[in-house]
XYZ file of C-alpha atoms in Angstrom:
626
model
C 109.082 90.023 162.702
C 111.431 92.365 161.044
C 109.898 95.340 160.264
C 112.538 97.069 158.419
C 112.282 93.686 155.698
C 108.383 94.605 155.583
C 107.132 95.295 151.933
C 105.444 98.622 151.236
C 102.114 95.898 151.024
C 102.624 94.388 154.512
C 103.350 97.810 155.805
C 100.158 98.911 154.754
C 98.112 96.006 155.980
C 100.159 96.325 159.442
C 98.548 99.385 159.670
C 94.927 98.397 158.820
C 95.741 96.120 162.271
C 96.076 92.958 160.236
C 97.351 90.071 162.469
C 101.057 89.601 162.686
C 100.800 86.278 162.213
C 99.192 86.728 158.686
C 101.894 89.082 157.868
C 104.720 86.479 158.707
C 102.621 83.632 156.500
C 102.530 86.227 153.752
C 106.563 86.913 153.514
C 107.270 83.485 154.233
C 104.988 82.544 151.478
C 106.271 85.576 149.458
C 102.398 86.712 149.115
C 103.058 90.200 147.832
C 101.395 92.846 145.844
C 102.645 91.098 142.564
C 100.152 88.121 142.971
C 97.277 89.199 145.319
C 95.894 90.127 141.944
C 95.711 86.747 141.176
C 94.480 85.019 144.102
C 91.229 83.902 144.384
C 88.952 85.543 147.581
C 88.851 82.486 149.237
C 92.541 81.367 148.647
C 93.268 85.172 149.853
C 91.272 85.108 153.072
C 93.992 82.321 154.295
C 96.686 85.290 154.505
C 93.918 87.869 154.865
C 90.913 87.150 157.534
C 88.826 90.134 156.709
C 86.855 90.723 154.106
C 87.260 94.658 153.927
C 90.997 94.101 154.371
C 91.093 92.005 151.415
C 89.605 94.718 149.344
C 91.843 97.435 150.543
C 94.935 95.182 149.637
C 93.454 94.890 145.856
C 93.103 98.429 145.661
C 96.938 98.941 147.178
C 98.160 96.488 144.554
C 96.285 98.205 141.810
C 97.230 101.826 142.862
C 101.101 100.943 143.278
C 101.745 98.324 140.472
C 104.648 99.173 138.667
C 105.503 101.218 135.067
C 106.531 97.774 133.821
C 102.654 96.044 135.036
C 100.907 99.248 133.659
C 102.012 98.663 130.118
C 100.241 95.135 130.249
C 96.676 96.929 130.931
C 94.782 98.499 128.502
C 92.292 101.302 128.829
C 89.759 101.693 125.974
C 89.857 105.112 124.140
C 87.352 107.130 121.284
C 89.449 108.943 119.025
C 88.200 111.804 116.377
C 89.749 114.142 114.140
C 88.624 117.852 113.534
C 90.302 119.728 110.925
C 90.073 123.839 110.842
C 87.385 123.775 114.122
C 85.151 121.273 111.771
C 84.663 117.376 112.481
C 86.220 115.254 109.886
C 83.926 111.850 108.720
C 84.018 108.870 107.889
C 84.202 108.983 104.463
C 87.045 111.621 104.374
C 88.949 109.788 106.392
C 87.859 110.547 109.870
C 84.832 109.258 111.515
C 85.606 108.191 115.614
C 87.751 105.035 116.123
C 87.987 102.787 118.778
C 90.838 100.836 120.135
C 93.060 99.755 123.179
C 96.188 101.798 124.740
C 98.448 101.026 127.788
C 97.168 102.521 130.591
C 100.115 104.718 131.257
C 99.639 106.508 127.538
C 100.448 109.906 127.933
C 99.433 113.433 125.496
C 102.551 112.484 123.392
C 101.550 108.892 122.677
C 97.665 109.506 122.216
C 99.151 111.689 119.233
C 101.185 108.892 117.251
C 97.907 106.740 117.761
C 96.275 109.504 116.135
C 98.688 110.290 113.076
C 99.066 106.577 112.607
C 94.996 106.460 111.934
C 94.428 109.544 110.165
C 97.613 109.999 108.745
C 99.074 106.507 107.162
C 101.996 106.638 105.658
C 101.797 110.536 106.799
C 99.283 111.489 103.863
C 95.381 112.243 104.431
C 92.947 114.106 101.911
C 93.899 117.473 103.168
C 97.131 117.303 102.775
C 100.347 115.556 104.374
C 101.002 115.832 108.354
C 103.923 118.193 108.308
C 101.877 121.118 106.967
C 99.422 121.141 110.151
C 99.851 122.425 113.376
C 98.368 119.254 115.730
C 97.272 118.909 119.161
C 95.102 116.942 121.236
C 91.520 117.499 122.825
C 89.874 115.805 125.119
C 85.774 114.986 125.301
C 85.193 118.669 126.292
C 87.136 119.679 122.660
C 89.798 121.841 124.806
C 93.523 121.232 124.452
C 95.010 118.940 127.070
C 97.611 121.053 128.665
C 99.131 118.702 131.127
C 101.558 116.521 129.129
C 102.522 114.502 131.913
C 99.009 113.134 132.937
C 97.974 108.954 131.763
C 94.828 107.634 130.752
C 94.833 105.801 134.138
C 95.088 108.576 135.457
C 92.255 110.590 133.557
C 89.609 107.305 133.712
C 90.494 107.431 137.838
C 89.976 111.129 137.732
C 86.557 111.952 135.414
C 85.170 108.343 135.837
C 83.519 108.224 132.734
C 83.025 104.681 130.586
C 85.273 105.494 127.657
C 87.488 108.486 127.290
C 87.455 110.628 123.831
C 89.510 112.332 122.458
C 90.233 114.281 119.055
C 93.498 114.905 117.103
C 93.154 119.016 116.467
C 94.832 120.395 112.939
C 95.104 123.317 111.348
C 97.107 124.489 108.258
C 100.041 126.450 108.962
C 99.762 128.737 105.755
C 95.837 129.859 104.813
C 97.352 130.614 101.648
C 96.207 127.085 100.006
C 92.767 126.645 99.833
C 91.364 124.214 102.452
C 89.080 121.333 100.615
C 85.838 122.065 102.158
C 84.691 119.973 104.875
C 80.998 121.309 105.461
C 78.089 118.875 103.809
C 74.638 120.176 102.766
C 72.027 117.474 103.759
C 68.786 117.200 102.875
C 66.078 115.263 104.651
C 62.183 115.178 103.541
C 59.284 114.209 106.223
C 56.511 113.469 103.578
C 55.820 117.978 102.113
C 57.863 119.024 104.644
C 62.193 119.597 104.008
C 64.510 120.295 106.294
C 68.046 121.466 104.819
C 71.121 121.088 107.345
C 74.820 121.781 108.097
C 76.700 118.734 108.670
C 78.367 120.088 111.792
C 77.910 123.323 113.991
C 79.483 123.821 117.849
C 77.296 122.263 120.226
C 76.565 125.977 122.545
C 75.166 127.211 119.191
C 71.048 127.336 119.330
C 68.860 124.449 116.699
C 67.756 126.394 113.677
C 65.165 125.108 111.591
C 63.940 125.982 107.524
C 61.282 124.539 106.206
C 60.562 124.576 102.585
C 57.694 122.316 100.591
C 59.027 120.036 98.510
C 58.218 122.034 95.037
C 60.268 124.666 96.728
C 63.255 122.564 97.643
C 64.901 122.723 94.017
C 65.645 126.430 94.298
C 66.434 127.047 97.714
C 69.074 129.726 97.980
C 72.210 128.066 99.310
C 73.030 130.711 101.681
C 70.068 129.963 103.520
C 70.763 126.499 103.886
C 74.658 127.288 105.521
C 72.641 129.241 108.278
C 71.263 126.275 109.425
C 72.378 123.400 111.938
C 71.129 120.136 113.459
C 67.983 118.097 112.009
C 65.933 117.441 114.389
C 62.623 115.434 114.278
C 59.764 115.124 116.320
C 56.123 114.324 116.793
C 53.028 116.372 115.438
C 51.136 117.696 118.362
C 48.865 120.102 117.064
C 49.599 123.427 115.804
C 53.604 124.192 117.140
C 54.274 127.267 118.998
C 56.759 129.494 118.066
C 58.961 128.468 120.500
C 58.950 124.885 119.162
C 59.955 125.701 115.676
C 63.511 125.943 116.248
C 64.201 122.763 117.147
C 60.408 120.450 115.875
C 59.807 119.279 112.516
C 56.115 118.142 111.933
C 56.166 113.531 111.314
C 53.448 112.765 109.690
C 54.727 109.839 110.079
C 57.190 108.160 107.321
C 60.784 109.580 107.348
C 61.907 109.490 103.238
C 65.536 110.722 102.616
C 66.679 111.463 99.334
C 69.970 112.523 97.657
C 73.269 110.311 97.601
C 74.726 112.830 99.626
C 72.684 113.331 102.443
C 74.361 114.071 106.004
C 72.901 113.778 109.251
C 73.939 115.726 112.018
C 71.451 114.784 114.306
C 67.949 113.291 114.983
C 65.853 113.340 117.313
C 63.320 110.961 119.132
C 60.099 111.749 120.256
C 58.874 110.105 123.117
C 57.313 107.159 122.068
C 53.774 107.377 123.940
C 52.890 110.211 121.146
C 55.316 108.958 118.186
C 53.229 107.359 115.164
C 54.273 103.776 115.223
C 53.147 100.339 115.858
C 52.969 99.607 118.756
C 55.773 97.881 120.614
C 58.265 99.290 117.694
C 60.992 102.254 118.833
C 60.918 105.521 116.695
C 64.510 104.855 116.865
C 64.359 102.230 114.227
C 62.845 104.104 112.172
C 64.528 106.972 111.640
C 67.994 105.867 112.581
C 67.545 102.708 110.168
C 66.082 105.195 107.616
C 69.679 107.062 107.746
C 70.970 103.830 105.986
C 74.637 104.116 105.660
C 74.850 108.070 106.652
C 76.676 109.788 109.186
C 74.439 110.206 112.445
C 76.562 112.377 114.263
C 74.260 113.151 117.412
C 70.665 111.695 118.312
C 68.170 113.449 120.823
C 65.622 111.644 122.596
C 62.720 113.612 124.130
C 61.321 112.120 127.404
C 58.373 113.035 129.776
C 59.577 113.134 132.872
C 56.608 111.195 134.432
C 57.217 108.339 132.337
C 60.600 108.421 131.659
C 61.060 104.336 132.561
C 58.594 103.183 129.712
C 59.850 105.748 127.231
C 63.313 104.724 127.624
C 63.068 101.280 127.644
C 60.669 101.793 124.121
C 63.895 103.629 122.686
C 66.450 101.452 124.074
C 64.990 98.258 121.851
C 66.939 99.500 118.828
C 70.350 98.452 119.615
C 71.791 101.465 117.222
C 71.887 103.747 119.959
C 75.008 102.098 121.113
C 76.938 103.753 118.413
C 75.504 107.359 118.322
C 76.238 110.241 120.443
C 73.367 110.499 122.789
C 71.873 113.931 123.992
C 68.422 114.303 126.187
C 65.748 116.988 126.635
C 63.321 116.579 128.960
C 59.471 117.753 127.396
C 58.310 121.160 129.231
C 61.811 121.568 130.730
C 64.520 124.345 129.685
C 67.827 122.393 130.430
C 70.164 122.224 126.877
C 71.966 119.024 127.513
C 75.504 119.473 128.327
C 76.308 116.175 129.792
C 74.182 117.139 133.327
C 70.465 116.544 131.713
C 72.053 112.957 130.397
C 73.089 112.303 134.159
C 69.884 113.304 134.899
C 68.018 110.697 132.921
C 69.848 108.104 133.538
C 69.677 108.646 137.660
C 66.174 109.107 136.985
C 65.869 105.696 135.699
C 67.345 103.698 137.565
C 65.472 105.463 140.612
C 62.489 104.774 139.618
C 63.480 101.307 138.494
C 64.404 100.199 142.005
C 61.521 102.294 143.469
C 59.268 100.151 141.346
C 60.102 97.151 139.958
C 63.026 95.985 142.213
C 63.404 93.845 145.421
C 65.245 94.850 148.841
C 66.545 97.022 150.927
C 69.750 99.147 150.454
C 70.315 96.844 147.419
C 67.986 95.590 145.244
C 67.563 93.032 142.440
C 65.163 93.107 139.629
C 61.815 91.595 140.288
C 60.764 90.202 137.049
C 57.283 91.480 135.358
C 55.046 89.515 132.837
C 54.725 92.647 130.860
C 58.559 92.424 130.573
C 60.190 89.742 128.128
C 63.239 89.249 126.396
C 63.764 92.567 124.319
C 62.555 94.890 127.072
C 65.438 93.677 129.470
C 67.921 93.736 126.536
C 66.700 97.169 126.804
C 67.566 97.397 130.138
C 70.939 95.708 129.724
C 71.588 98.695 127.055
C 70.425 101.615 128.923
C 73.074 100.211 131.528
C 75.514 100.127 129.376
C 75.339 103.253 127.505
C 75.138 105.498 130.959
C 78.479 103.999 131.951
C 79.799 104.378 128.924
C 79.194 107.990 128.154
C 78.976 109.210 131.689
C 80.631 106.985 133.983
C 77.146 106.763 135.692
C 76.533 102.791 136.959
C 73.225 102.150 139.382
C 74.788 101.148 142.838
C 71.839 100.322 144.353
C 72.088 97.475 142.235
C 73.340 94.695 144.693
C 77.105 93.596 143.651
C 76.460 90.355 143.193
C 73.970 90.689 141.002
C 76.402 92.942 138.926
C 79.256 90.298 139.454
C 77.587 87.935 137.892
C 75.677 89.838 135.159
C 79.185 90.432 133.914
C 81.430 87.635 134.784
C 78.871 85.250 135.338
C 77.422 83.164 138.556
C 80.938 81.214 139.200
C 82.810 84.183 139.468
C 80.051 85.563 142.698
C 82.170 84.384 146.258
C 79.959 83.315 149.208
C 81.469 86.367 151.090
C 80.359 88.602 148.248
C 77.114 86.779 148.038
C 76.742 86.975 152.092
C 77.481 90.817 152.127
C 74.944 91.396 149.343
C 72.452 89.678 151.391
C 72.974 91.887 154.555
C 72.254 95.024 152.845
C 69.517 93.472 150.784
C 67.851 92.446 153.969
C 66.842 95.705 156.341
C 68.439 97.274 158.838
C 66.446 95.634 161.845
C 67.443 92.425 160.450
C 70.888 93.252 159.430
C 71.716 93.705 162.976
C 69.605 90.764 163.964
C 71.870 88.473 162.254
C 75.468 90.263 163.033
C 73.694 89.332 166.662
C 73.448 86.048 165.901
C 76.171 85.358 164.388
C 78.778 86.662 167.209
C 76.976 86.063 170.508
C 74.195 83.593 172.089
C 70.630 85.336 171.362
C 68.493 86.354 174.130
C 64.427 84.580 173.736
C 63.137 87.395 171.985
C 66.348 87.762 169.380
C 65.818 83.961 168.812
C 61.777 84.344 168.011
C 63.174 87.176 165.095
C 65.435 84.676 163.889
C 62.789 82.160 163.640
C 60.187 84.855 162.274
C 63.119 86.104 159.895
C 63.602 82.468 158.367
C 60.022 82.016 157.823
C 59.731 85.233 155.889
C 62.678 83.895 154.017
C 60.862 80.552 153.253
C 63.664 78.582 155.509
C 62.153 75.447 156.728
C 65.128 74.419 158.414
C 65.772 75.175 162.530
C 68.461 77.730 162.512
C 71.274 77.523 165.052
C 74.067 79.159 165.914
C 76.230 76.581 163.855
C 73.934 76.787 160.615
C 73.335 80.131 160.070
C 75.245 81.236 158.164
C 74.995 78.275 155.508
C 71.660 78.685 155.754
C 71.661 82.099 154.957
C 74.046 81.848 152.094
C 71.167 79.454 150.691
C 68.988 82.404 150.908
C 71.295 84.872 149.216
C 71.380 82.087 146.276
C 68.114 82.663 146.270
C 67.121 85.685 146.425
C 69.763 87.770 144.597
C 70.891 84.809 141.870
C 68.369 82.627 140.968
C 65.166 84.597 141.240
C 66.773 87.879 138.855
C 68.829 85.110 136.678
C 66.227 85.708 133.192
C 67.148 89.258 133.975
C 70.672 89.101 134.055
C 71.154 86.521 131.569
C 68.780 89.249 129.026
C 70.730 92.471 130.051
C 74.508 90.418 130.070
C 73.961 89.496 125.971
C 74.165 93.212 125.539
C 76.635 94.538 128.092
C 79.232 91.942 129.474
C 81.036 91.803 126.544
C 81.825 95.907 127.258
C 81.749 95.463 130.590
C 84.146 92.935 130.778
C 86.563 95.352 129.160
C 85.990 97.847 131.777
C 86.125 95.723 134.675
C 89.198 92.633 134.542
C 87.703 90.867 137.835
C 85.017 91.082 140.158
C 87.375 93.067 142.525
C 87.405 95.983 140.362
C 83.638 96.023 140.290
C 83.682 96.404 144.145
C 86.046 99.319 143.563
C 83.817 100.834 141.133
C 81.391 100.590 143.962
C 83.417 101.959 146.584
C 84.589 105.132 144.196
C 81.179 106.140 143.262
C 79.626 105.630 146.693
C 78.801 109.416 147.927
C 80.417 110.404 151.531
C 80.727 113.580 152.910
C 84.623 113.537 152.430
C 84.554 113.125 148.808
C 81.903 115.498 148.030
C 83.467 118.420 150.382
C 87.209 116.980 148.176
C 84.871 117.711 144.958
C 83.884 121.347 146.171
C 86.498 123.950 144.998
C 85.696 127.503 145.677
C 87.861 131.043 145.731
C 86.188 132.831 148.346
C 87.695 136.347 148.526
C 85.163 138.367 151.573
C 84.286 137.675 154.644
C 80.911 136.713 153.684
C 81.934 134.362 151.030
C 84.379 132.412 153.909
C 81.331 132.378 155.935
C 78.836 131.016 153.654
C 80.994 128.324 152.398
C 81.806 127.148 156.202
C 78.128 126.930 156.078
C 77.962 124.735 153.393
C 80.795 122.651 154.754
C 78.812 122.487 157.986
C 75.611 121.322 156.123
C 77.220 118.591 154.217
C 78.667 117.310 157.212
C 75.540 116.878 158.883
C 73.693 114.975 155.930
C 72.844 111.218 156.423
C 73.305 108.922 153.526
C 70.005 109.870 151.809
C 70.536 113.065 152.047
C 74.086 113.010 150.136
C 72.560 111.936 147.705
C 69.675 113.602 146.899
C 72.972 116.453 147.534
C 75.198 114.595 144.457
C 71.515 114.784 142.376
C 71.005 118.142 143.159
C 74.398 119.231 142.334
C 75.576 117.102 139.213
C 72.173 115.547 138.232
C 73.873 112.082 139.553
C 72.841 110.389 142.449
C 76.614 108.337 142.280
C 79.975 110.114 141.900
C 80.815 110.834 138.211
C 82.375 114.064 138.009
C 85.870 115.070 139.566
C 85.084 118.667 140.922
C 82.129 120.884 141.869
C 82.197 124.669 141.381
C 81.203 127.004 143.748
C 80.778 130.764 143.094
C 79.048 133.344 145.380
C 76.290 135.212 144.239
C 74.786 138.448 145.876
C 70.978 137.691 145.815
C 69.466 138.126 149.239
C 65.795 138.193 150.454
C 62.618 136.464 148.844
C 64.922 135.066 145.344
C 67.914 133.951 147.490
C 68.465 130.213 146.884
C 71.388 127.916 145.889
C 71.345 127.342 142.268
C 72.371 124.181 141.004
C 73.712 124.173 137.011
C 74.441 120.252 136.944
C 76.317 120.435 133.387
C 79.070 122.324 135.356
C 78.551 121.141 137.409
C 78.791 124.451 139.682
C 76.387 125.656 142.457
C 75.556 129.395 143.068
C 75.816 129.890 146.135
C 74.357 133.657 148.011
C 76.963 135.129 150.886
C 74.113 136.464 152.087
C 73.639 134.348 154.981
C 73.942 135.404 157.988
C 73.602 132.339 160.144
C 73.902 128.751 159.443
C 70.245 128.130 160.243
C 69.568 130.054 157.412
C 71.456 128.259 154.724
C 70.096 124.801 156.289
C 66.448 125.571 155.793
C 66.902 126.895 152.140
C 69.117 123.881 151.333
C 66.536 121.489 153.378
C 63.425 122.798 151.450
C 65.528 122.921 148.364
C 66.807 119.019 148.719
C 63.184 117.370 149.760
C 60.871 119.445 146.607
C 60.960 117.724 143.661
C 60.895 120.995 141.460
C 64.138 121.269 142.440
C 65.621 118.431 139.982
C 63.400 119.785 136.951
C 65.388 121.922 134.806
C 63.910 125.676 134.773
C 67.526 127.059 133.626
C 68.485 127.120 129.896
């Protein structure tokens, strides 16, 4: 075969060590990366025998398609307006929008989309476009220097469910008088009123007035523009004084009043201490209560030992698809920068699988009698919103059951289906069958076969011949039919979104593969500037500690680090700190995320205990840091 003829495609599988015989069908057959895309796995694994070869060649195609493909995919993007530093709503011509762009959009055309939706026919309510300055911010609300850089590239990069961004203006001349953009709101709990600013920067702390209602009329406006974020929460005896910047006492009914009124944010109280029938979210309450306002930000507040419950409670109220979601966790510091919300949602789904899930290294969900229809809608929510905000999707869910919870049981191959089942199964018996499978089985290998088959409820003699079809009866089983009320509940809320994030099962493998944690990618995410001697040293140390860590241990590492126990951030900060002696420890801030990290160390032993006893106690995933 010609080598010199060879597609960039074949030249890539050629080096994987596919056959050369494949490679020959495939340019014969004029199989290249312009319709792998479209194969079918089965159809594919005629030019391609392996099944890990076969996803490498997806990937290739997707990472090398052409200018000309990229237009044809669209990437799903959030876009705002904020007008002199202040969030512009809804009603003034703002609010967020949603909407498809090619994936190749770049700074320049994310900035027509915007004047075309805030500015039609180049007019808004403040005024027409050419007397603005205008830029573009990203989800952060910081200018997006890099002019050059495509959504593609940004999803690939941050790995978050939907990108945001906001078109920035600001009058070039101050001598006009700006219409003014800040709404008083006014929200009663039975006696008790809480006055608010309809938008403040998020680093600024909750402040909280309360007036009686006969007071209400002739509160002094100044007051009221000191204030920030409504926020209410459950009555739990007297409130310390800590607690009255950011709790307002339910007693329980939520009453708003005035035409007017502006939200900026609620918040949820855990739902094992809310007052409420039982069975019925705070949620619907008080978001319902809003009516047609603006809710620009809702915080729920979870205990930590019963975070499962409480969020499944406060995901039955399908509005919390459409808010702004922050987190606080109850007798924790941590002010939720994106790192608590990674937090809860890892939290979750670990103890989801810890508790109410079957297998090994992936699991399905076992269904409950004490959950029904609306709890796993719940579910199906809580999955949703975590990958949409955060990029953060539970892979120790098994694939196949994700496959199909999205695309639907047709779309789940038997070598997709046979792989699940392999790392469903355990190790001892993963190895069992990749024995008996390749090679004839000695007489103890053939009584676990026989012992593995009855466990599995397999009636039928297994031979060498069978196996396999057997045990692709199993995986039916097992990971299909017996979680199929599950995924049926939790697919009526998220496959429709899904589906827009993920064109074919393929790229759900991907998604897999990307947020899988390895020692390569975390040491890639690690960027440090060590300047001393002692810095050098003490991140060689860390290099040399990752290195050694088993798969567990990476990611109770990612947790640690970025409060994510799968890959959802594109770099982790390092700086060196001087703290030696009884208080030296690494110091995880996960909304960075960044680690502090002493030079002190003098020996690599050193850093590996602290890091070991830091990684295995669980106070180390609270939040004590502000």
């Amino acid at each position: 075969m010609d080598t010199n003829t060879d597609s960039p495609l074949l030249r890539f599988l050629r080096n994987r060590g596919v056959p050369e015989d494949c490679l020959l069908r495939m340019l014969q057959e004029r199989i290249d990366a312009t319709v792998v895309d479209f194969m079918d796995n089965k159809t594919l694994s005629g030019y391609i025998p392996t099944y890990g070869d076969r996803i490498a060649a997806r990937r290739f195609c997707l990472e090398n398609s052409g200018t000309k493909e990229s237009r044809k995919i669209k990437k799903k993007l959030i876009l705002g307006w904020i007008h002199e530093g202040k969030q512009v709503r809804k009603r003034r011509g703002g609010g967020t929008r949603t909407f498809d762009v090619p994936k190749d959009s770049k700074k320049a055309d994310i900035l027509q989309y915007a004047k075309d939706l805030f500015f039609p026919s180049e007019k808004s309510k403040f005024g027409r476009w050419e007397v603005f300055s205008h830029d573009i911010l990203d989800y952060q609300e910081e200018a997006v220097f890099d002019e050059d850089v495509t959504v593609g590239e940004l999803y690939s990069a941050l790995k978050m469910g939907i990108l945001r961004f906001y078109l920035c203006t600001r009058r070039f001349s101050n001598d006009e008088d700006d219409e003014e953009v800040y709404d008083i709101g006014k929200t009663h709990v039975n006696n008790v009123t809480q006055l608010t600013d309809s938008h403040q920067g998020d680093e600024e702390a909750f402040h909280t007035v309360v007036i009686s209602s006969s007071e209400s009329r002739n509160a002094d406006e100044d007051v009221l523009l000191d204030t920030s974020e409504v926020m209410i929460g459950p009555y739990l005896g007297e409130p310390l004084p800590c607690q009255l910047d950011d709790t307002v006492i339910d007693e329980p009914f939520l009453q708003f009043e005035e035409d007017d009124l502006v939200i900026t944010s609620i918040t949820l109280p855990p739902t094992n201490t809310a007052v409420s029938s039982p069975g019925t979210s705070i949620s619907n309450e008080a978001i319902s209560s809003a009516g047609s306002y603006d809710v620009v930000c809702v915080t729920i507040k979870l205990h930590r030992v019963t975070i499962m419950e409480e969020m499944i409670s406060q995901f039955k109220d399908p509005a919390l698809l459409i808010h702004p979601l922050k987190y606080t966790y109850i007798d924790e510091k941590g002010a939720d920068a994106d790192g608590v919300s990674r937090d809860v949602y890892a939290a979750f789904w670990s103890e989801f699988v810890d508790n109410t899930a079957e297998g090994e290294e992936f699991r399905v969900p076992s269904l409950s009698p004490k959950w029904q229809e609306e709890e796993w809608k719940s579910m199906g929510r809580i999955l949703l919103k975590g990958f949409q905000d955060h990029g953060y999707f539970p892979c120790c869910l098994a694939p196949v059951f994700t496959v199909a919870l999205i695309f639907g049981e047709n779309q789940v191959s038997d070598d997709l289906l046979f792989e699940s089942l392999l790392f469903y199964l355990s190790q001892s018996d993963r190895d069992l069958i990749t024995r008996a499978l390749k090679e004839d089985l000695s007489d103890e290998d053939r009584d676990e076969v026989l012992d593995l088959m009855d466990r599995l409820d397999v009636s039928v003699l297994p031979t060498k011949e069978n196996l396999k079809g057997l045990l692709l009866k199993v995986a039916h089983k097992q990971l299909i039919q017996k979680p199929a009320y599950a995924a049926e509940k939790m697919s009526l809320v998220a496959s429709h979104f899904l589906k827009e994030a993920f064109q074919s099962p393929q790229d759900v493998l991907l998604m897999y593969e990307d947020k899988k944690p390895t020692m390569r990618k975390l040491l890639k995410l690690l960027t440090a500037s060590p300047t001393t001697q002692a810095e050098k040293q003490s991140f060689r140390f860390l290099h040399q500690y990752i290195r050694g860590l088993d798969d567990t241990g990476l990611r109770r590492m990612f947790r640690f680090l970025t409060g994510s126990d799968v890959i959802c951030v594109d770099k982790v900060e390092v700086l060196f700190t001087p703290v030696d002696g009884l208080a030296r420890r690494p110091v995880a801030h996960t909304c960075g995320p960044l680690l502090e990290l002493p030079w002190t160390y003098t020996s690599y032993p050193e850093l590996r205990n602290e890091l070991d006893n830091v990684l295995v106690a669980k106070s180390s995933y609270e939040f004590s840091i502000a």
